[in-house]
Amino acid sequence: MKRIKYRKVRKVQPNYYEYTGVYNNEPVEMQLFVYDENGYKEYQKVPLDIIHKECNNHVDSQSIRWLNIHGLHDVELIKQIGEMLHVESFIIGDILNTSRRTRIEELGNDVLFFSVKSALPEEEEGNISTEQISFLLKDNLIISFQEKKSDYFSHIRERIRTGTGVVRKKKNDYLLYLMLDAIMENFFINIEKYEDRIERLSLQAKTDHRADFIADIEKTKENLNFLKRSITPLREALFNIKNDEEEQDYETINKTTYTFFSRLHQKSLELLDQIEYDMNSLDSASNFYYSAQGQRMNEIMKMLTIFSVIFMPMTFVVGVYGMNFDNIPELHYQNGYYYALGVMVTLAIIMVIYFKRKKWF
């Protein structure tokens, strides 16, 4: 399985920032949406000064602003955006450190930080990896940080452009819900691909006797475990939001939006249940393979044993008449050779009939 490798040696100074991912050659691009119920503005490849201007536009303070960033290796740019929002330095470090676990954290009462892992499409069969996507919510602003360009949120952009659904009527916490939902749908797509592979492996278990068949099963199980490790922390974070609905500990999430996050929590449970079911199917396939191999070996050993037992009396007869004694009467019979052959064939036939009646073969 293709894994993202991280540097083992990192500087730990509080004000030192370092991108720990592998997508260092991705072009850094920023897109900005400014929208409300009546309309929207869209900026492509927007420079930092336009972002600063829009985010501090007090005249249009009710509009929702969504800044999406592709590429995290421009550390200075990420640092400037964090300073613009007055975000703590350790949060900027967590955005750049892609080995962090999925988590949600509210900083004070005005900034919400959410970091998740998202499964990437397979570049080749059997290889899977993830990227980290982080979100910052403050007032009417939401910023999404992606390691590389992808089409997770294309349908959300189209909803904003066309005014479809209620996205332009809701706040930035609903937009966060939509993006998390898109990430989880991507997990469903990846798991569905694995289900086709698992079905194929289950069928192969009944006919395939290759030694590397088990290696295919173990590789698939390893990939499913990798997906499970990515989804489990997300389930925990969503559970925290769901549990805090009555207390409303997260000030940046409106009470009317908690229902949507509860649905996401339910989806995470469905994903984990499906992964568990798929892993059990793989266990059943490998158990069937080992049982079939054992049964096949037993059949082979049974046939070899039967042949050995059939020929054992013949070997006894040959051994008796192969001894070098002059006083063996049968040696002087004119048809003694044929008598001996007849006895051996008769013994073999008797034993075959006996085995048949016993249903040993």
C-alpha positions as a printed NumPy array, in Angstrom:
array([[  0.   ,   0.   ,   0.   ],
       [  1.275,   3.411,  -0.905],
       [  1.757,   5.431,   2.26 ],
       [  2.576,   9.083,   2.718],
       [  6.002,   9.214,   4.31 ],
       [  6.854,  11.984,   6.721],
       [ 10.155,  13.304,   7.882],
       [ 11.166,  11.814,  11.19 ],
       [ 13.309,  14.765,  12.231],
       [ 11.404,  18.012,  12.733],
       [ 12.359,  21.21 ,  14.438],
       [ 10.217,  21.921,  17.471],
       [ 10.633,  25.674,  17.966],
       [  7.218,  27.257,  18.667],
       [  7.445,  29.75 ,  15.801],
       [  8.94 ,  27.351,  13.264],
       [  6.542,  26.19 ,  10.531],
       [  7.166,  23.262,   8.218],
       [  4.964,  21.453,   5.714],
       [  5.377,  17.713,   6.365],
       [  3.417,  16.328,   3.406],
       [  4.681,  15.133,   0.039],
       [  2.855,  17.415,  -2.404],
       [  5.622,  19.971,  -2.704],
       [  5.208,  20.496,  -6.439],
       [  1.51 ,  21.358,  -6.397],
       [  0.836,  24.929,  -7.599],
       [ -0.622,  27.04 ,  -4.803],
       [ -3.976,  28.496,  -5.879],
       [ -6.682,  30.298,  -3.933],
       [-10.349,  30.695,  -4.824],
       [-12.711,  33.014,  -2.989],
       [-16.513,  32.957,  -2.946],
       [-18.482,  35.812,  -1.419],
       [-22.193,  35.067,  -1.357],
       [-25.52 ,  35.634,   0.311],
       [-29.12 ,  34.796,  -0.499],
       [-29.274,  37.431,  -3.255],
       [-26.091,  36.728,  -5.2  ],
       [-22.422,  35.803,  -5.211],
       [-18.978,  36.895,  -6.338],
       [-16.266,  34.481,  -7.361],
       [-12.521,  35.101,  -7.526],
       [-10.134,  32.643,  -9.189],
       [ -6.402,  32.648,  -8.375],
       [ -7.124,  35.493,  -6.004],
       [ -4.118,  37.381,  -4.513],
       [ -3.714,  37.921,  -0.798],
       [ -4.559,  41.645,  -0.894],
       [ -8.014,  40.94 ,  -2.391],
       [ -8.606,  38.34 ,   0.321],
       [ -7.641,  40.825,   3.   ],
       [ -9.923,  43.442,   1.506],
       [-12.932,  41.125,   1.234],
       [-12.467,  39.628,   4.677],
       [-12.4  ,  43.095,   6.238],
       [-15.325,  44.46 ,   4.242],
       [-17.525,  45.743,   7.062],
       [-20.09 ,  47.181,   4.649],
       [-20.939,  43.672,   3.4  ],
       [-20.457,  41.949,   6.743],
       [-23.449,  39.589,   6.387],
       [-22.124,  37.782,   3.306],
       [-20.443,  34.403,   3.705],
       [-16.848,  34.217,   2.516],
       [-15.302,  30.917,   1.51 ],
       [-11.593,  30.879,   0.807],
       [-10.283,  27.597,  -0.602],
       [ -6.52 ,  27.025,  -0.776],
       [ -4.857,  24.305,  -2.881],
       [ -1.28 ,  23.556,  -1.831],
       [  0.299,  23.934,   1.596],
       [  4.001,  23.997,   0.793],
       [  4.007,  27.827,   0.601],
       [  4.52 ,  28.132,   4.336],
       [  4.824,  31.919,   4.324],
       [  1.438,  32.308,   2.638],
       [ -0.27 ,  30.024,   5.174],
       [  1.405,  31.954,   7.963],
       [  0.149,  35.301,   6.597],
       [ -3.419,  33.987,   6.353],
       [ -3.22 ,  32.784,   9.95 ],
       [ -1.946,  36.163,  11.098],
       [ -4.752,  37.875,   9.177],
       [ -7.282,  35.858,  11.238],
       [ -5.257,  36.238,  14.459],
       [ -5.052,  32.451,  14.788],
       [ -2.734,  30.863,  17.345],
       [  0.622,  29.753,  15.944],
       [  0.153,  26.107,  16.968],
       [ -2.953,  25.894,  14.753],
       [ -0.902,  27.04 ,  11.752],
       [  1.62 ,  24.35 ,  12.663],
       [ -1.164,  21.741,  12.785],
       [ -2.421,  22.795,   9.344],
       [  1.056,  22.281,   7.905],
       [  1.784,  19.091,   9.842],
       [ -0.227,  16.539,   7.847],
       [  0.589,  13.655,  10.197],
       [ -1.79 ,  15.003,  12.83 ],
       [ -4.87 ,  13.051,  13.862],
       [ -8.349,  14.228,  12.862],
       [ -9.67 ,  16.611,  15.5  ],
       [-11.979,  19.545,  16.195],
       [-11.1  ,  22.428,  18.479],
       [-12.693,  25.771,  19.254],
       [-10.298,  28.609,  20.026],
       [-12.077,  31.021,  22.288],
       [-15.626,  31.703,  21.13 ],
       [-14.956,  32.926,  17.625],
       [-12.633,  30.461,  15.796],
       [-13.319,  26.79 ,  15.063],
       [-10.551,  24.52 ,  13.767],
       [-11.423,  21.2  ,  12.107],
       [ -8.797,  18.914,  10.569],
       [ -9.731,  15.691,   8.745],
       [ -8.157,  13.012,   6.562],
       [ -9.642,  12.378,   3.13 ],
       [ -9.048,   9.304,   0.962],
       [ -7.483,  10.003,  -2.424],
       [ -8.559,   8.133,  -5.572],
       [ -6.347,   5.15 ,  -6.354],
       [ -3.628,   5.887,  -8.872],
       [ -3.276,   2.153,  -9.405],
       [ -5.201,  -0.816,  -8.098],
       [ -4.32 ,  -1.726,  -4.546],
       [ -2.686,   1.595,  -3.623],
       [ -4.421,   4.093,  -1.389],
       [ -3.338,   7.245,   0.404],
       [ -4.9  ,  10.22 ,   2.153],
       [ -4.542,  13.942,   2.248],
       [ -5.22 ,  16.277,   5.129],
       [ -7.917,  18.929,   4.749],
       [ -8.217,  21.609,   7.42 ],
       [-10.946,  24.17 ,   8.051],
       [-10.995,  27.449,   9.928],
       [-14.297,  29.159,  10.782],
       [-14.484,  32.705,  12.079],
       [-17.468,  35.041,  11.975],
       [-18.838,  34.708,   8.415],
       [-15.583,  33.363,   6.991],
       [-14.543,  29.772,   6.316],
       [-11.132,  28.749,   4.976],
       [-10.406,  25.268,   3.63 ],
       [ -6.788,  24.124,   3.29 ],
       [ -6.138,  21.279,   0.821],
       [ -2.789,  19.675,   0.096],
       [ -3.548,  19.28 ,  -3.606],
       [ -6.141,  20.245,  -6.172],
       [ -9.136,  17.914,  -6.296],
       [-12.811,  17.96 ,  -7.204],
       [-14.304,  17.168,  -3.785],
       [-16.209,  20.44 ,  -3.646],
       [-17.114,  21.019,  -7.307],
       [-20.815,  20.36 ,  -6.697],
       [-20.795,  22.777,  -3.748],
       [-19.351,  25.54 ,  -5.927],
       [-22.05 ,  24.819,  -8.497],
       [-24.74 ,  25.095,  -5.814],
       [-23.405,  28.488,  -4.818],
       [-23.289,  29.675,  -8.424],
       [-26.806,  28.52 ,  -9.255],
       [-28.401,  29.133,  -5.871],
       [-29.484,  25.491,  -5.674],
       [-30.597,  24.246,  -2.276],
       [-30.225,  26.338,   0.866],
       [-26.463,  26.855,   0.91 ],
       [-26.745,  30.579,   0.125],
       [-29.347,  30.983,   2.86 ],
       [-27.217,  29.325,   5.544],
       [-24.135,  30.349,   7.493],
       [-20.567,  29.091,   7.134],
       [-21.177,  26.183,   9.524],
       [-23.608,  24.698,   6.975],
       [-20.935,  25.078,   4.295],
       [-18.574,  23.156,   6.592],
       [-21.203,  20.423,   6.838],
       [-21.448,  20.225,   3.03 ],
       [-17.677,  19.899,   2.645],
       [-17.415,  17.233,   5.343],
       [-20.288,  15.4  ,   3.674],
       [-18.394,  15.497,   0.352],
       [-15.299,  14.054,   2.035],
       [-17.355,  11.234,   3.537],
       [-19.03 ,  10.516,   0.196],
       [-15.537,  10.094,  -1.22 ],
       [-14.895,   7.441,   1.444],
       [-18.072,   5.665,   0.325],
       [-16.849,   5.698,  -3.29 ],
       [-13.492,   4.188,  -2.3  ],
       [-15.14 ,   1.506,  -0.166],
       [-17.518,   0.597,  -3.008],
       [-14.521,  -0.008,  -5.239],
       [-13.09 ,  -2.327,  -2.621],
       [-16.378,  -4.192,  -2.368],
       [-16.113,  -5.136,  -6.055],
       [-12.59 ,  -6.364,  -5.387],
       [-13.706,  -8.298,  -2.295],
       [-16.462,  -9.998,  -4.277],
       [-13.911, -11.04 ,  -6.875],
       [-11.556, -12.363,  -4.202],
       [-14.403, -14.31 ,  -2.566],
       [-15.124, -16.026,  -5.887],
       [-11.446, -16.686,  -6.488],
       [-11.151, -18.33 ,  -3.076],
       [-13.252, -21.212,  -4.431],
       [-11.163, -21.822,  -7.535],
       [ -7.783, -20.152,  -7.155],
       [ -4.935, -22.218,  -5.71 ],
       [ -2.168, -19.659,  -6.286],
       [  0.198, -19.09 ,  -3.416],
       [ -0.04 , -15.285,  -3.8  ],
       [ -3.838, -15.281,  -3.476],
       [ -3.591, -14.756,   0.288],
       [ -1.21 , -11.849,  -0.351],
       [ -3.975, -10.141,  -2.378],
       [ -6.415, -10.62 ,   0.5  ],
       [ -3.975,  -9.308,   3.101],
       [ -3.184,  -6.251,   0.981],
       [ -6.885,  -5.449,   0.67 ],
       [ -7.36 ,  -5.881,   4.431],
       [ -4.441,  -3.552,   5.062],
       [ -5.997,  -0.884,   2.839],
       [ -9.359,  -1.232,   4.591],
       [ -7.615,  -0.871,   7.949],
       [ -5.97 ,   2.278,   6.608],
       [ -9.399,   3.694,   5.714],
       [-10.729,   2.677,   9.125],
       [ -7.918,   4.536,  10.885],
       [ -8.833,   7.632,   8.873],
       [-12.567,   7.46 ,   9.605],
       [-12.51 ,   6.544,  13.319],
       [-11.153,   9.925,  14.56 ],
       [-13.673,  11.711,  12.321],
       [-16.468,   9.707,  13.946],
       [-15.198,  10.765,  17.379],
       [-15.082,  14.448,  16.376],
       [-18.616,  14.305,  14.983],
       [-19.772,  12.495,  18.115],
       [-18.439,  15.389,  20.203],
       [-20.488,  17.854,  18.145],
       [-23.563,  15.632,  18.382],
       [-23.225,  15.298,  22.172],
       [-22.762,  19.019,  22.691],
       [-26.001,  19.964,  20.919],
       [-27.9  ,  20.848,  24.097],
       [-24.978,  22.592,  25.82 ],
       [-23.965,  24.227,  22.508],
       [-20.328,  24.282,  23.527],
       [-19.28 ,  25.194,  19.975],
       [-20.306,  28.833,  19.609],
       [-19.349,  28.885,  15.918],
       [-21.956,  26.206,  15.093],
       [-25.589,  27.33 ,  15.033],
       [-28.102,  25.245,  16.937],
       [-30.115,  24.608,  13.759],
       [-27.046,  23.012,  12.123],
       [-26.405,  20.364,  14.772],
       [-28.913,  18.07 ,  13.065],
       [-26.764,  17.994,   9.935],
       [-23.656,  17.058,  11.903],
       [-25.652,  14.275,  13.576],
       [-26.344,  12.913,  10.097],
       [-22.609,  13.   ,   9.374],
       [-21.981,  11.052,  12.562],
       [-24.492,   8.444,  11.386],
       [-22.693,   8.254,   8.038],
       [-19.377,   7.668,   9.784],
       [-20.945,   4.749,  11.663],
       [-22.232,   3.331,   8.372],
       [-18.763,   3.609,   6.856],
       [-17.151,   1.794,   9.773],
       [-19.863,  -0.891,   9.737],
       [-19.303,  -1.433,   6.021],
       [-15.548,  -1.694,   6.497],
       [-16.075,  -4.185,   9.335],
       [-18.39 ,  -6.252,   7.123],
       [-15.881,  -6.176,   4.245],
       [-13.054,  -7.272,   6.518],
       [-15.19 , -10.155,   7.811],
       [-15.866, -11.128,   4.186],
       [-12.135, -11.173,   3.539],
       [-11.604, -13.301,   6.654],
       [-14.254, -15.716,   5.377],
       [-12.565, -15.839,   1.963],
       [ -9.148, -16.556,   3.482],
       [-10.638, -19.184,   5.846],
       [-12.396, -20.843,   2.907],
       [ -9.142, -20.784,   0.956],
       [ -7.229, -22.465,   3.798],
       [-10.032, -24.997,   4.306],
       [-10.135, -25.78 ,   0.588],
       [ -6.365, -26.136,   0.526],
       [ -6.494, -28.445,   3.549],
       [ -9.305, -30.504,   2.012],
       [ -7.411, -30.711,  -1.254],
       [ -4.312, -31.895,   0.578],
       [ -6.379, -34.448,   2.486],
       [ -7.8  , -35.8  ,  -0.773],
       [ -4.319, -36.102,  -2.226],
       [ -3.021, -37.854,   0.911],
       [ -6.048, -40.188,   0.922],
       [ -5.451, -41.255,  -2.69 ],
       [ -1.757, -41.771,  -2.027],
       [ -2.6  , -43.845,   1.061],
       [ -5.108, -45.974,  -0.864],
       [ -2.584, -46.7  ,  -3.596],
       [  0.048, -47.532,  -0.985],
       [ -2.315, -49.94 ,   0.798],
       [ -3.343, -51.611,  -2.502],
       [  0.233, -52.223,  -3.519],
       [  1.391, -53.272,  -0.057],
       [  0.173, -56.936,  -0.413],
       [  1.748, -57.085,  -3.855],
       [  4.992, -55.906,  -2.324],
       [  4.643, -58.641,   0.305],
       [  4.173, -61.339,  -2.362],
       [  7.116, -60.031,  -4.349],
       [  9.187, -59.927,  -1.183],
       [  8.374, -63.559,  -0.324],
       [  9.243, -64.857,  -3.748],
       [ 12.234, -62.633,  -3.997],
       [ 14.024, -64.395,  -1.164],
       [ 16.975, -66.542,  -2.182],
       [ 15.862, -69.928,  -0.795],
       [ 16.19 , -73.071,  -2.921],
       [ 13.296, -74.857,  -1.182],
       [ 10.445, -72.554,  -2.165],
       [  8.077, -75.028,  -3.861],
       [  6.33 , -72.509,  -6.056],
       [  9.589, -71.614,  -7.781],
       [  9.469, -74.896,  -9.689],
       [  5.847, -74.572, -10.823],
       [  5.625, -74.2  , -14.568],
       [  2.948, -71.495, -14.234],
       [  4.072, -70.165, -10.847],
       [  4.739, -66.698, -12.269],
       [  1.152, -66.388, -13.479],
       [ -0.191, -67.772, -10.209],
       [  1.707, -65.061,  -8.305],
       [  0.408, -62.347, -10.647],
       [ -3.129, -63.68 , -10.261],
       [ -2.857, -63.603,  -6.468],
       [ -1.61 , -60.007,  -6.516],
       [ -4.348, -58.831,  -8.906],
       [ -6.98 , -60.634,  -6.851],
       [ -5.783, -58.995,  -3.642],
       [ -5.844, -55.575,  -5.333],
       [ -9.404, -56.114,  -6.605],
       [-10.587, -57.285,  -3.178],
       [ -9.112, -54.184,  -1.509],
       [-10.607, -51.811,  -4.088],
       [-14.047, -53.384,  -3.565],
       [-13.615, -53.074,   0.218],
       [-12.648, -49.374,  -0.041],
       [-15.613, -48.706,  -2.313],
       [-18.033, -50.25 ,   0.173],
       [-16.495, -48.165,   2.923],
       [-16.877, -45.076,   0.642],
       [-13.261, -44.112,   1.126],
       [-13.135, -42.977,  -2.483]])
